[in-house]
Amino acid sequence: MTVQDICIHLGISRASYYRWKKNLTKDHPKRHLEKQIGTLCREHKYRYGYRKITAILKKRMRINHKTVQRIMQKNQWQCQVKVKKRKKNGQPYAVVDNILDRNFQSDRPLEKLVTDITYLPYGQKQLYLFPVY
């Protein structure tokens, strides 16, 4: 089949076909940018989001973060979000039977000892308060 027959069959003009073919062979700057973003995403194992990829690309060229975001969304190159672990605040870890039953009187010193653990968040760490009564 000739190009004209195919264009008639598809309902488009020959000029549209040749315009499409010309743009297909021409190296478009956005295609080059897509290749760069794809390379960076694969290089960093899809851990970086569009902001980080934009920051890396801005060292080499002028680029808008929205363009990077649009390209990444189009190709489904979003970063994989790490699931955050949640702590059970205020929940006791282990409850022990009350053997002492509030009978604190003893005949000898150090016969009855009672303790409790309290978890105190301090910045990025957790401190433990462990008093002995």
PDB file of C-alpha atoms in Angstrom:
ATOM      1  CA  MET A   1       0.000   0.000   0.000  1.00  0.00           C
ATOM      2  CA  THR A   2       1.154   3.506  -0.706  1.00  0.00           C
ATOM      3  CA  VAL A   3       1.373   6.227   1.895  1.00  0.00           C
ATOM      4  CA  GLN A   4      -1.566   8.014   0.277  1.00  0.00           C
ATOM      5  CA  ASP A   5      -3.770   4.884   0.511  1.00  0.00           C
ATOM      6  CA  ILE A   6      -2.863   4.400   4.180  1.00  0.00           C
ATOM      7  CA  CYS A   7      -3.616   8.073   4.955  1.00  0.00           C
ATOM      8  CA  ILE A   8      -7.001   7.855   3.219  1.00  0.00           C
ATOM      9  CA  HIS A   9      -7.783   4.665   5.136  1.00  0.00           C
ATOM     10  CA  LEU A  10      -6.854   6.307   8.472  1.00  0.00           C
ATOM     11  CA  GLY A  11      -8.641   9.567   7.622  1.00  0.00           C
ATOM     12  CA  ILE A  12      -5.612  11.869   7.874  1.00  0.00           C
ATOM     13  CA  SER A  13      -3.886  14.032   5.298  1.00  0.00           C
ATOM     14  CA  ARG A  14      -0.531  13.154   3.745  1.00  0.00           C
ATOM     15  CA  ALA A  15       0.939  16.400   5.081  1.00  0.00           C
ATOM     16  CA  SER A  16       0.037  15.379   8.631  1.00  0.00           C
ATOM     17  CA  TYR A  17       1.770  12.037   8.154  1.00  0.00           C
ATOM     18  CA  TYR A  18       4.979  13.629   6.856  1.00  0.00           C
ATOM     19  CA  ARG A  19       4.927  16.284   9.611  1.00  0.00           C
ATOM     20  CA  TRP A  20       4.599  13.494  12.197  1.00  0.00           C
ATOM     21  CA  LYS A  21       7.418  11.528  10.559  1.00  0.00           C
ATOM     22  CA  LYS A  22       9.712  14.596  10.506  1.00  0.00           C
ATOM     23  CA  ASN A  23       9.121  15.287  14.209  1.00  0.00           C
ATOM     24  CA  LEU A  24       9.709  11.619  15.034  1.00  0.00           C
ATOM     25  CA  THR A  25      13.188  11.554  13.503  1.00  0.00           C
ATOM     26  CA  LYS A  26      14.225  14.926  14.941  1.00  0.00           C
ATOM     27  CA  ASP A  27      15.947  14.684  18.348  1.00  0.00           C
ATOM     28  CA  HIS A  28      13.582  16.643  20.547  1.00  0.00           C
ATOM     29  CA  PRO A  29      15.107  18.379  23.624  1.00  0.00           C
ATOM     30  CA  LYS A  30      12.385  16.961  25.890  1.00  0.00           C
ATOM     31  CA  ARG A  31      13.278  13.430  24.797  1.00  0.00           C
ATOM     32  CA  HIS A  32      16.885  14.114  25.760  1.00  0.00           C
ATOM     33  CA  LEU A  33      15.675  15.411  29.138  1.00  0.00           C
ATOM     34  CA  GLU A  34      13.491  12.313  29.581  1.00  0.00           C
ATOM     35  CA  LYS A  35      16.507  10.091  28.966  1.00  0.00           C
ATOM     36  CA  GLN A  36      18.533  12.024  31.563  1.00  0.00           C
ATOM     37  CA  ILE A  37      15.786  11.801  34.181  1.00  0.00           C
ATOM     38  CA  GLY A  38      15.277   8.094  33.462  1.00  0.00           C
ATOM     39  CA  THR A  39      19.002   7.463  33.821  1.00  0.00           C
ATOM     40  CA  LEU A  40      19.104   9.314  37.150  1.00  0.00           C
ATOM     41  CA  CYS A  41      16.074   7.428  38.457  1.00  0.00           C
ATOM     42  CA  ARG A  42      17.570   4.054  37.546  1.00  0.00           C
ATOM     43  CA  GLU A  43      20.973   5.096  38.876  1.00  0.00           C
ATOM     44  CA  HIS A  44      19.494   5.916  42.283  1.00  0.00           C
ATOM     45  CA  LYS A  45      17.157   2.880  42.220  1.00  0.00           C
ATOM     46  CA  TYR A  46      13.980   5.015  42.208  1.00  0.00           C
ATOM     47  CA  ARG A  47      14.670   6.271  45.740  1.00  0.00           C
ATOM     48  CA  TYR A  48      14.748   9.955  44.759  1.00  0.00           C
ATOM     49  CA  GLY A  49      11.621  12.017  44.163  1.00  0.00           C
ATOM     50  CA  TYR A  50      11.220  14.833  41.675  1.00  0.00           C
ATOM     51  CA  ARG A  51      12.672  17.432  44.061  1.00  0.00           C
ATOM     52  CA  LYS A  52      15.956  15.571  44.495  1.00  0.00           C
ATOM     53  CA  ILE A  53      16.202  14.761  40.763  1.00  0.00           C
ATOM     54  CA  THR A  54      15.572  18.467  40.004  1.00  0.00           C
ATOM     55  CA  ALA A  55      18.336  19.466  42.435  1.00  0.00           C
ATOM     56  CA  ILE A  56      20.777  17.121  40.674  1.00  0.00           C
ATOM     57  CA  LEU A  57      19.792  18.397  37.225  1.00  0.00           C
ATOM     58  CA  LYS A  58      20.012  22.053  38.303  1.00  0.00           C
ATOM     59  CA  LYS A  59      23.744  21.593  38.809  1.00  0.00           C
ATOM     60  CA  ARG A  60      24.052  20.970  35.047  1.00  0.00           C
ATOM     61  CA  MET A  61      21.227  23.031  33.499  1.00  0.00           C
ATOM     62  CA  ARG A  62      18.276  25.320  34.116  1.00  0.00           C
ATOM     63  CA  ILE A  63      15.154  23.270  34.676  1.00  0.00           C
ATOM     64  CA  ASN A  64      11.806  23.677  36.364  1.00  0.00           C
ATOM     65  CA  HIS A  65      10.713  21.199  39.021  1.00  0.00           C
ATOM     66  CA  LYS A  66       7.248  20.946  37.443  1.00  0.00           C
ATOM     67  CA  THR A  67       8.757  19.680  34.193  1.00  0.00           C
ATOM     68  CA  VAL A  68      10.685  16.983  36.049  1.00  0.00           C
ATOM     69  CA  GLN A  69       7.580  16.028  38.035  1.00  0.00           C
ATOM     70  CA  ARG A  70       5.476  15.799  34.860  1.00  0.00           C
ATOM     71  CA  ILE A  71       8.028  13.566  33.107  1.00  0.00           C
ATOM     72  CA  MET A  72       8.394  11.313  36.148  1.00  0.00           C
ATOM     73  CA  GLN A  73       4.622  10.953  36.524  1.00  0.00           C
ATOM     74  CA  LYS A  74       4.199  10.206  32.814  1.00  0.00           C
ATOM     75  CA  ASN A  75       6.751   7.390  32.949  1.00  0.00           C
ATOM     76  CA  GLN A  76       5.756   6.232  36.467  1.00  0.00           C
ATOM     77  CA  TRP A  77       9.202   6.873  37.947  1.00  0.00           C
ATOM     78  CA  GLN A  78       7.932   7.975  41.373  1.00  0.00           C
ATOM     79  CA  CYS A  79      10.115   7.259  44.350  1.00  0.00           C
ATOM     80  CA  GLN A  80       9.209   4.304  46.531  1.00  0.00           C
ATOM     81  CA  VAL A  81       8.075   5.563  49.913  1.00  0.00           C
ATOM     82  CA  LYS A  82       9.484   3.804  52.947  1.00  0.00           C
ATOM     83  CA  VAL A  83       6.789   2.800  55.431  1.00  0.00           C
ATOM     84  CA  LYS A  84       7.277   4.556  58.734  1.00  0.00           C
ATOM     85  CA  LYS A  85       7.220   2.480  61.888  1.00  0.00           C
ATOM     86  CA  ARG A  86       4.806   3.656  64.525  1.00  0.00           C
ATOM     87  CA  LYS A  87       5.413   3.393  68.236  1.00  0.00           C
ATOM     88  CA  LYS A  88       2.706   2.423  70.667  1.00  0.00           C
ATOM     89  CA  ASN A  89       2.757   5.406  72.993  1.00  0.00           C
ATOM     90  CA  GLY A  90       1.426   4.827  76.470  1.00  0.00           C
ATOM     91  CA  GLN A  91       0.911   1.107  75.964  1.00  0.00           C
ATOM     92  CA  PRO A  92       2.631  -1.153  78.500  1.00  0.00           C
ATOM     93  CA  TYR A  93       4.873  -3.791  76.955  1.00  0.00           C
ATOM     94  CA  ALA A  94       4.351  -6.435  79.633  1.00  0.00           C
ATOM     95  CA  VAL A  95       2.026  -6.475  82.631  1.00  0.00           C
ATOM     96  CA  VAL A  96       3.093  -8.592  85.601  1.00  0.00           C
ATOM     97  CA  ASP A  97       0.800  -9.911  88.340  1.00  0.00           C
ATOM     98  CA  ASN A  98       0.653  -7.828  91.521  1.00  0.00           C
ATOM     99  CA  ILE A  99       2.383 -10.169  93.999  1.00  0.00           C
ATOM    100  CA  LEU A 100       3.104  -7.448  96.555  1.00  0.00           C
ATOM    101  CA  ASP A 101      -0.564  -6.335  96.686  1.00  0.00           C
ATOM    102  CA  ARG A 102       0.356  -2.944  98.267  1.00  0.00           C
ATOM    103  CA  ASN A 103       1.889  -4.628 101.341  1.00  0.00           C
ATOM    104  CA  PHE A 104       5.054  -2.517 101.535  1.00  0.00           C
ATOM    105  CA  GLN A 105       5.983  -3.315 105.158  1.00  0.00           C
ATOM    106  CA  SER A 106       8.911  -5.716 105.583  1.00  0.00           C
ATOM    107  CA  ASP A 107      10.951  -7.150 108.457  1.00  0.00           C
ATOM    108  CA  ARG A 108      14.368  -6.741 106.827  1.00  0.00           C
ATOM    109  CA  PRO A 109      15.836  -4.069 104.518  1.00  0.00           C
ATOM    110  CA  LEU A 110      15.915  -4.843 100.772  1.00  0.00           C
ATOM    111  CA  GLU A 111      13.388  -7.666 101.186  1.00  0.00           C
ATOM    112  CA  LYS A 112      10.743  -6.064  98.974  1.00  0.00           C
ATOM    113  CA  LEU A 113      11.950  -4.120  95.955  1.00  0.00           C
ATOM    114  CA  VAL A 114       9.624  -2.523  93.406  1.00  0.00           C
ATOM    115  CA  THR A 115      10.604  -1.035  90.065  1.00  0.00           C
ATOM    116  CA  ASP A 116       9.090   0.470  86.941  1.00  0.00           C
ATOM    117  CA  ILE A 117      10.428   1.401  83.494  1.00  0.00           C
ATOM    118  CA  THR A 118       9.437   4.693  81.881  1.00  0.00           C
ATOM    119  CA  TYR A 119      10.360   5.526  78.273  1.00  0.00           C
ATOM    120  CA  LEU A 120      11.215   9.192  77.683  1.00  0.00           C
ATOM    121  CA  PRO A 121      11.632  10.504  74.121  1.00  0.00           C
ATOM    122  CA  TYR A 122      14.676  12.796  73.960  1.00  0.00           C
ATOM    123  CA  GLY A 123      15.361  14.192  70.481  1.00  0.00           C
ATOM    124  CA  GLN A 124      16.140  11.309  68.134  1.00  0.00           C
ATOM    125  CA  LYS A 125      16.821   8.906  71.029  1.00  0.00           C
ATOM    126  CA  GLN A 126      14.753   7.278  73.735  1.00  0.00           C
ATOM    127  CA  LEU A 127      15.909   7.381  77.329  1.00  0.00           C
ATOM    128  CA  TYR A 128      14.810   4.940  80.012  1.00  0.00           C
ATOM    129  CA  LEU A 129      13.997   5.877  83.603  1.00  0.00           C
ATOM    130  CA  PHE A 130      14.426   2.820  85.844  1.00  0.00           C
ATOM    131  CA  PRO A 131      13.850   3.697  89.529  1.00  0.00           C
ATOM    132  CA  VAL A 132      14.074   1.039  92.227  1.00  0.00           C
ATOM    133  CA  TYR A 133      11.988   1.540  95.420  1.00  0.00           C
TER     134      TYR A 133
END
